[in-house]
XYZ file of C-alpha atoms in Angstrom:
517
model
C 0.000 0.000 0.000
C 1.798 3.078 -1.140
C 1.233 6.329 0.651
C 0.821 8.158 -2.613
C -1.891 5.791 -3.688
C -3.753 6.419 -0.507
C -3.715 10.192 -0.842
C -5.266 11.412 -4.041
C -3.836 14.675 -5.357
C -5.904 17.642 -4.384
C -7.696 15.709 -1.630
C -4.972 15.689 0.929
C -6.331 16.161 4.362
C -5.532 19.510 5.765
C -5.092 21.217 2.402
C -6.151 24.824 2.852
C -9.891 25.194 2.447
C -10.430 21.583 1.359
C -11.032 19.182 4.243
C -11.298 15.587 3.081
C -14.835 14.633 2.092
C -14.449 11.182 3.666
C -13.341 12.357 7.105
C -16.600 11.447 8.880
C -16.659 7.990 7.323
C -13.026 7.591 8.342
C -14.016 8.462 11.909
C -16.342 5.441 11.972
C -13.485 3.038 11.249
C -11.092 4.779 13.626
C -13.764 4.550 16.339
C -14.264 0.816 15.667
C -10.534 0.218 16.098
C -10.414 2.267 19.305
C -13.416 0.368 20.672
C -11.673 -2.946 19.960
C -8.528 -1.916 21.860
C -10.461 -0.533 24.841
C -12.809 -3.530 24.962
C -9.865 -5.892 25.094
C -8.654 -4.329 28.345
C -11.699 -5.609 30.271
C -13.236 -8.364 28.160
C -10.338 -10.741 28.826
C -10.582 -10.195 32.594
C -14.132 -11.578 32.584
C -12.967 -14.685 30.685
C -9.817 -15.243 32.735
C -11.211 -17.752 35.295
C -12.592 -20.001 32.519
C -9.429 -19.730 30.417
C -7.268 -20.494 33.437
C -9.177 -23.692 34.120
C -9.184 -24.888 30.489
C -5.481 -24.227 29.902
C -4.261 -25.406 33.312
C -2.703 -22.054 34.222
C -1.591 -21.909 37.858
C -2.779 -19.186 40.231
C 0.780 -17.878 40.367
C 0.997 -17.531 36.573
C -2.504 -16.328 35.712
C -1.494 -12.664 36.159
C 0.671 -13.020 33.041
C -2.441 -13.126 30.875
C -2.877 -9.468 31.838
C 0.755 -8.565 32.507
C 2.158 -9.823 29.163
C -0.204 -7.467 27.322
C 0.406 -4.532 29.672
C 4.196 -4.781 29.436
C 4.283 -4.944 25.634
C 1.638 -2.257 25.165
C 2.969 0.162 27.774
C 6.614 -0.363 26.915
C 6.281 0.086 23.153
C 3.764 2.950 22.904
C 6.326 5.700 22.284
C 8.080 3.511 19.713
C 4.719 2.782 18.051
C 3.897 6.483 17.888
C 7.253 7.261 16.292
C 6.806 4.444 13.752
C 3.420 5.943 12.816
C 5.114 9.300 12.214
C 7.839 7.614 10.146
C 5.819 5.143 8.050
C 2.597 7.117 7.793
C -0.337 6.868 10.175
C -2.661 5.080 7.773
C -0.101 2.370 7.066
C 0.667 1.932 10.787
C -3.051 1.848 11.576
C -3.850 -0.902 9.055
C -0.765 -2.942 10.008
C -1.619 -2.618 13.688
C -5.160 -3.861 13.038
C -3.939 -6.842 11.031
C -1.407 -7.840 13.669
C -3.896 -7.399 16.501
C -6.402 -9.637 14.713
C -3.779 -12.348 14.112
C -2.650 -12.227 17.750
C -6.296 -12.450 18.884
C -6.822 -15.537 16.713
C -3.725 -17.083 18.296
C -5.066 -16.342 21.792
C -8.484 -17.809 21.010
C -6.838 -20.981 19.679
C -4.377 -21.287 22.601
C -3.812 -24.830 23.868
C -1.429 -24.058 26.739
C -0.297 -21.185 28.917
C 2.824 -20.379 26.859
C 0.721 -19.927 23.717
C -1.703 -17.717 25.616
C 1.027 -15.517 27.127
C 2.706 -15.154 23.717
C -0.584 -14.158 22.071
C -1.258 -11.524 24.716
C 2.238 -10.073 24.312
C 1.723 -9.885 20.525
C -1.606 -8.132 21.079
C 0.263 -5.578 23.168
C 2.921 -5.062 20.480
C 0.392 -4.366 17.722
C -1.862 -2.400 20.074
C 1.088 -0.079 20.762
C 1.285 0.593 17.013
C -2.469 0.887 16.498
C -3.537 3.138 19.389
C -1.307 6.190 18.706
C -1.878 5.863 14.936
C -5.661 6.026 15.473
C -5.537 9.133 17.639
C -3.001 10.958 15.468
C -5.106 10.258 12.352
C -8.027 11.900 14.099
C -5.853 14.837 15.124
C -4.635 15.589 11.590
C -7.963 14.936 9.840
C -10.200 17.245 11.888
C -8.826 20.785 11.975
C -12.035 22.844 12.155
C -12.827 23.761 15.773
C -16.493 22.652 15.824
C -15.879 19.484 13.799
C -12.933 18.639 16.012
C -15.131 18.957 19.091
C -17.686 16.513 17.669
C -15.045 14.019 16.491
C -13.223 13.984 19.803
C -16.524 13.819 21.663
C -17.252 10.518 19.950
C -13.680 9.300 20.454
C -13.673 10.331 24.130
C -16.960 8.524 24.788
C -15.530 5.326 23.315
C -12.250 5.664 25.210
C -14.093 6.244 28.477
C -17.013 3.840 28.143
C -15.498 1.029 26.085
C -14.104 -0.719 29.143
C -17.545 -1.038 30.679
C -18.948 -2.312 27.362
C -16.229 -4.962 27.530
C -17.650 -6.193 30.840
C -21.067 -6.723 29.227
C -19.737 -8.361 26.068
C -17.252 -10.462 28.028
C -20.019 -11.658 30.327
C -22.251 -12.674 27.421
C -19.507 -14.455 25.486
C -18.158 -16.298 28.529
C -21.559 -17.278 29.916
C -23.327 -18.275 26.695
C -20.561 -19.241 24.257
C -16.972 -19.867 25.350
C -14.081 -17.803 26.734
C -12.266 -18.211 23.404
C -14.801 -15.882 21.777
C -13.517 -13.010 23.908
C -10.448 -13.231 21.620
C -12.150 -14.207 18.354
C -14.563 -11.259 18.614
C -11.647 -8.910 17.854
C -11.220 -10.358 14.354
C -14.387 -8.930 12.737
C -13.741 -5.575 14.444
C -10.224 -5.490 13.004
C -11.204 -6.658 9.504
C -13.977 -4.057 9.156
C -11.803 -1.237 10.531
C -8.788 -2.157 8.365
C -10.827 -2.495 5.161
C -12.625 0.776 5.818
C -9.406 2.608 6.643
C -7.667 1.309 3.521
C -10.344 2.720 1.210
C -11.518 5.795 3.143
C -8.723 7.310 5.247
C -6.731 10.117 3.627
C -3.671 11.548 5.338
C -2.481 15.130 4.806
C 0.592 15.497 2.646
C 3.943 16.243 4.256
C 3.045 15.069 7.739
C 5.677 12.342 8.096
C 8.788 12.544 10.241
C 11.498 10.928 8.133
C 14.346 11.624 10.555
C 16.558 8.633 11.455
C 15.144 6.487 14.241
C 16.490 7.336 17.699
C 17.657 3.819 18.666
C 19.062 4.737 22.146
C 15.772 6.515 22.890
C 13.760 3.470 21.800
C 15.808 1.127 23.996
C 15.829 3.377 27.069
C 12.127 4.310 26.888
C 10.972 0.738 26.243
C 13.053 -0.768 29.062
C 12.155 2.079 31.429
C 8.411 1.806 30.832
C 8.468 -2.000 30.977
C 10.306 -1.845 34.313
C 7.820 0.722 35.638
C 4.701 -1.221 34.590
C 6.155 -4.514 35.821
C 7.142 -2.924 39.130
C 3.555 -1.885 39.819
C 2.201 -5.218 38.599
C 4.574 -7.115 40.871
C 3.817 -4.808 43.820
C 0.192 -5.924 43.603
C 1.081 -9.616 43.988
C 4.356 -9.591 45.953
C 4.213 -6.376 47.986
C 5.901 -2.992 47.790
C 8.930 -4.062 49.831
C 9.731 -7.085 47.640
C 13.336 -6.827 46.435
C 12.442 -7.370 42.771
C 9.659 -4.746 43.001
C 12.052 -2.177 44.480
C 14.695 -3.116 41.904
C 12.204 -2.553 39.068
C 11.321 0.926 40.352
C 14.998 1.883 40.755
C 15.857 0.548 37.291
C 12.883 2.387 35.799
C 13.919 5.693 37.383
C 17.507 5.355 36.116
C 16.429 4.351 32.606
C 13.809 7.097 32.253
C 16.188 9.797 33.528
C 18.772 8.554 31.015
C 16.050 8.683 28.353
C 15.227 12.335 29.111
C 18.929 13.296 29.047
C 19.361 11.478 25.733
C 16.316 13.151 24.167
C 17.666 16.574 25.138
C 20.893 15.938 23.181
C 20.122 13.861 20.083
C 19.270 15.500 16.747
C 16.105 13.496 16.016
C 14.677 12.418 19.408
C 12.079 9.682 19.788
C 10.097 12.040 22.048
C 10.895 15.701 21.359
C 10.825 17.333 24.784
C 8.813 20.218 23.327
C 5.857 17.813 23.165
C 5.710 17.220 26.934
C 7.117 20.481 28.309
C 4.365 22.619 26.781
C 2.218 23.624 29.761
C -1.168 22.469 28.499
C -0.042 19.090 27.216
C 1.964 18.418 30.373
C -1.076 19.262 32.496
C -3.279 16.976 30.430
C -0.904 14.004 30.526
C -0.607 14.338 34.298
C -4.282 14.921 35.125
C -5.442 12.208 32.714
C -3.004 9.682 34.194
C -4.267 10.451 37.712
C -7.907 10.125 36.645
C -7.186 6.729 35.082
C -5.615 5.568 38.364
C -8.947 6.239 40.064
C -11.069 4.751 37.262
C -9.154 1.492 36.895
C -9.394 0.824 40.613
C -13.107 1.587 40.572
C -13.905 -0.835 37.733
C -12.060 -3.554 39.625
C -13.738 -2.949 42.990
C -17.241 -2.535 41.602
C -16.883 -5.748 39.592
C -15.805 -7.670 42.711
C -18.488 -6.012 44.838
C -21.302 -6.852 42.424
C -20.207 -10.440 41.780
C -18.817 -11.558 45.147
C -20.775 -9.470 47.653
C -24.053 -8.983 45.764
C -23.899 -12.306 43.870
C -24.459 -10.881 40.360
C -23.716 -13.050 37.310
C -21.098 -11.798 34.796
C -23.836 -10.655 32.397
C -25.826 -8.874 35.112
C -22.614 -7.216 36.312
C -21.975 -5.900 32.821
C -25.474 -4.448 32.573
C -25.051 -2.849 35.986
C -22.335 -0.648 34.439
C -24.676 0.687 31.727
C -25.515 3.913 33.638
C -21.807 4.753 33.705
C -21.562 4.192 29.952
C -24.644 6.353 29.374
C -23.154 9.059 31.563
C -19.842 8.992 29.690
C -21.547 9.227 26.310
C -23.719 12.110 27.547
C -20.808 13.958 29.133
C -18.586 13.544 26.097
C -20.945 14.009 23.136
C -23.473 16.421 24.670
C -21.840 18.454 27.435
C -18.205 18.393 26.308
C -18.850 18.739 22.590
C -21.408 21.542 22.980
C -19.307 23.563 25.415
C -15.797 22.946 24.089
C -15.970 25.752 21.520
C -17.526 28.133 24.068
C -15.425 27.774 27.230
C -11.780 27.142 28.059
C -10.848 23.423 28.306
C -9.902 23.687 32.003
C -13.478 24.777 32.793
C -14.672 21.424 31.467
C -11.835 19.240 32.762
C -11.666 20.579 36.339
C -15.419 20.483 37.064
C -15.689 17.167 35.204
C -13.138 15.517 37.489
C -14.890 17.035 40.531
C -18.286 15.656 39.464
C -16.636 12.240 39.032
C -15.091 12.630 42.506
C -18.588 13.291 43.900
C -19.759 10.012 42.354
C -16.785 8.258 43.961
C -17.634 9.901 47.273
C -21.112 8.342 47.189
C -19.515 4.907 46.755
C -17.614 5.266 50.025
C -21.014 4.657 51.672
C -21.265 1.118 50.248
C -22.433 -1.628 52.597
C -23.168 -5.312 52.054
C -26.859 -4.592 51.572
C -26.561 -1.279 49.712
C -29.300 -0.636 47.156
C -28.216 -0.550 43.528
C -30.951 1.953 42.639
C -30.436 4.262 45.612
C -26.622 4.293 45.771
C -24.761 2.654 42.882
C -26.942 4.001 40.064
C -26.591 7.725 40.916
C -22.904 7.267 41.763
C -22.153 5.674 38.398
C -24.162 8.308 36.522
C -22.133 11.077 38.182
C -18.888 9.231 37.472
C -19.774 8.749 33.824
C -20.943 12.309 33.223
C -17.907 13.770 34.996
C -15.349 11.595 33.236
C -16.979 12.001 29.824
C -17.049 15.782 30.192
C -13.369 15.877 31.246
C -12.021 13.287 28.795
C -13.446 14.937 25.705
C -11.483 18.236 25.821
C -8.454 16.364 27.173
C -8.420 14.033 24.166
C -8.706 16.994 21.835
C -6.209 19.236 23.611
C -3.347 16.767 23.938
C -2.600 16.718 20.232
C -3.487 20.270 19.357
C -0.698 22.620 18.429
C 1.657 19.712 17.723
C 3.554 19.731 14.446
C 2.112 17.049 12.119
C 5.410 15.147 12.235
C 5.117 14.870 16.030
C 1.435 13.897 16.238
C 2.205 10.165 16.573
C 4.427 10.524 19.630
C 2.107 13.156 21.152
C -0.769 10.692 20.785
C 1.405 7.907 22.187
C 2.065 10.013 25.293
C -1.687 10.145 25.969
C -1.878 6.355 25.713
C 1.241 6.028 27.866
C -0.205 8.202 30.634
C -3.352 6.058 30.594
C -1.455 2.755 30.538
C 0.899 3.717 33.373
C -2.045 5.206 35.277
C -3.929 1.928 34.908
C -0.981 -0.104 36.194
C -0.507 2.229 39.151
C -4.235 2.313 39.924
C -4.650 -1.451 39.934
C -1.583 -2.048 42.132
C -1.905 0.917 44.491
C -5.635 0.728 45.190
C -5.583 -3.082 45.391
C -2.853 -2.874 48.024
C -4.843 -0.325 50.055
C -7.988 -2.453 49.807
C -6.192 -5.668 50.794
C -4.579 -4.007 53.810
C -7.914 -2.604 55.034
C -9.616 -5.976 54.514
C -6.957 -7.839 56.484
C -7.098 -5.300 59.306
C -10.902 -5.532 59.545
C -10.850 -9.332 59.683
C -8.189 -9.302 62.410
C -10.275 -6.876 64.503
C -13.672 -8.567 64.093
C -13.242 -12.280 63.405
C -12.819 -13.084 67.102
C -16.423 -12.142 67.851
C -17.817 -14.376 65.101
C -18.757 -17.697 66.689
C -20.675 -19.398 63.866
C -19.732 -20.118 60.273
C -22.385 -17.746 58.944
C -21.084 -14.948 61.179
C -17.540 -15.556 59.950
C -18.701 -15.382 56.335
C -20.493 -12.121 57.129
C -17.297 -10.692 58.634
C -15.357 -11.713 55.525
C -17.863 -9.994 53.233
C -17.955 -6.875 55.399
C -14.146 -6.852 55.409
C -14.108 -6.876 51.597
C -16.546 -3.951 51.457
C -14.414 -2.117 54.026
C -11.381 -2.669 51.789
C -13.196 -1.358 48.712
C -14.458 1.796 50.433
C -11.039 2.524 51.973
C -9.439 2.399 48.519
C -12.255 4.471 46.988
C -11.527 7.254 49.536
C -8.017 7.434 48.060
C -9.514 7.496 44.555
C -11.660 10.490 45.560
C -8.523 12.352 46.665
C -6.718 11.446 43.433
C -9.561 12.869 41.331
C -9.553 16.096 43.350
C -5.808 16.429 42.674
C -6.447 15.761 38.950
C -9.039 18.554 38.955
C -6.608 20.946 40.674
C -3.879 20.171 38.112
C -6.282 20.703 35.202
C -7.497 24.026 36.612
C -4.010 25.379 37.320
C -1.790 24.001 34.535
C -4.167 23.891 31.570
C -4.480 27.544 30.541
C -5.405 27.268 26.859
C -8.134 29.656 25.809
C -11.487 28.878 24.244
C -11.056 27.351 20.781
C -11.975 30.375 18.738
C -10.207 29.583 15.481
C -11.223 27.175 12.787
C -7.891 25.427 12.381
C -5.552 23.835 14.819
C -2.339 25.703 15.352
C 1.014 24.124 14.708
C 3.755 24.130 17.274
C 5.456 26.894 15.377
C 2.386 29.020 16.142
C 2.798 28.264 19.821
C 6.270 29.674 19.937
C 5.370 32.738 17.949
C 2.288 33.568 20.005
C 1.726 31.646 23.183
C -2.021 31.995 23.636
C -3.352 30.850 20.272
C -7.146 30.513 20.568
C -7.464 27.027 19.128
C -8.509 23.662 20.516
C -5.853 21.394 22.014
C -5.858 17.652 21.475
C -5.434 14.881 23.997
C -6.086 11.144 24.178
């Protein structure tokens, strides 16, 4: 597939006064690909117990079904973003889809744990190529302020709500078909998205970064991010004081510092420091990463609460998350999209995170017999509306003002902040919950004389653990709101086109939308 063949003369995206006529159809296929990647993050978790039993995976090794994907995806995101800038985003997008589909087929056909772990790692590799290519395509295709708001509203809703959709789909496939379909279901998604992208997507001319690949940067960033993600993953299972856990964090710090020093000196850096040191983008990466810490922990605790404490089936658990999905779609496509061209991004992000924190605050009141309608439903609606409202301008702002040749790595940084935030959230909040649960059992089990009383104490201890961790999540969201309100100072998107980074240096406060993932 040649790049010239895919970009007809005179129809190049971003040509002055001639936006590509197929951009809205292209958005459909980009959205399908994004949905597939986000779904995969939760759909496999639902199927994990069944897969573990069928493949004979030990309890000690089962975490690698999740960890193998997380390490490859998180470690290679910056590299994937740079490859998209070098090869062309359309080409990287289609290749990423094809590889992800093949890896999914391998996972669905797995006959032993080694085959499963290898398939998950391959999914992570191709996901790291696909995710930044999808977002950067969106960033360079939609340059009009109002159109950009709508496009990123749709994208933000999928990014925020896709994980909950994965719980529903995973529950259905596992309960009524077989766990293998949680992998096979990716194939039609990928085929449709790749075919559509091949025929519909048009990239703007001259947007590639053909500089030589920064090999030291690739090595240092990949090893540093892998060590960081693995450190948090190991902390969850082996504790924060475990020697290997501590060693991973130390190694990660050394490698990432060396990476920053290298990027400041080389001619063609993997991650130009101008991408992350710009005030608005830095604020978005940081606040978005913190918000994801809170969200990942919440999905985990609510899933356990509904299934273990309330006794919901996997399918019923998935449907219980529907109000959150509805809230995210409403916040992103209605509130965020309608207001993004009228108010400054921080006035959507800050209040959005605070509304989500209010929803979290309601969940700290959870008890064993809490009513879904009276407590969980309003809490999840608030969470969804708040996150959807905040994510939408963040997704748009993180890539705005970036030179076209840097849009891949800028998009990759959004994915990286989310991936690292997810790893931190799962490990940190799980540790807090486990500690509170253990403490509650130690304090109350002595007074339980019968088996039923002991079971009640165990359930109450789990709820106590969840609510203790959710209190921390509330605080994290408040901090995310404070960062968004203080660091993100971009004005209301008043222009019709997105500024380039050269515009930023010439005139700091360009009134255009910023893009984030």
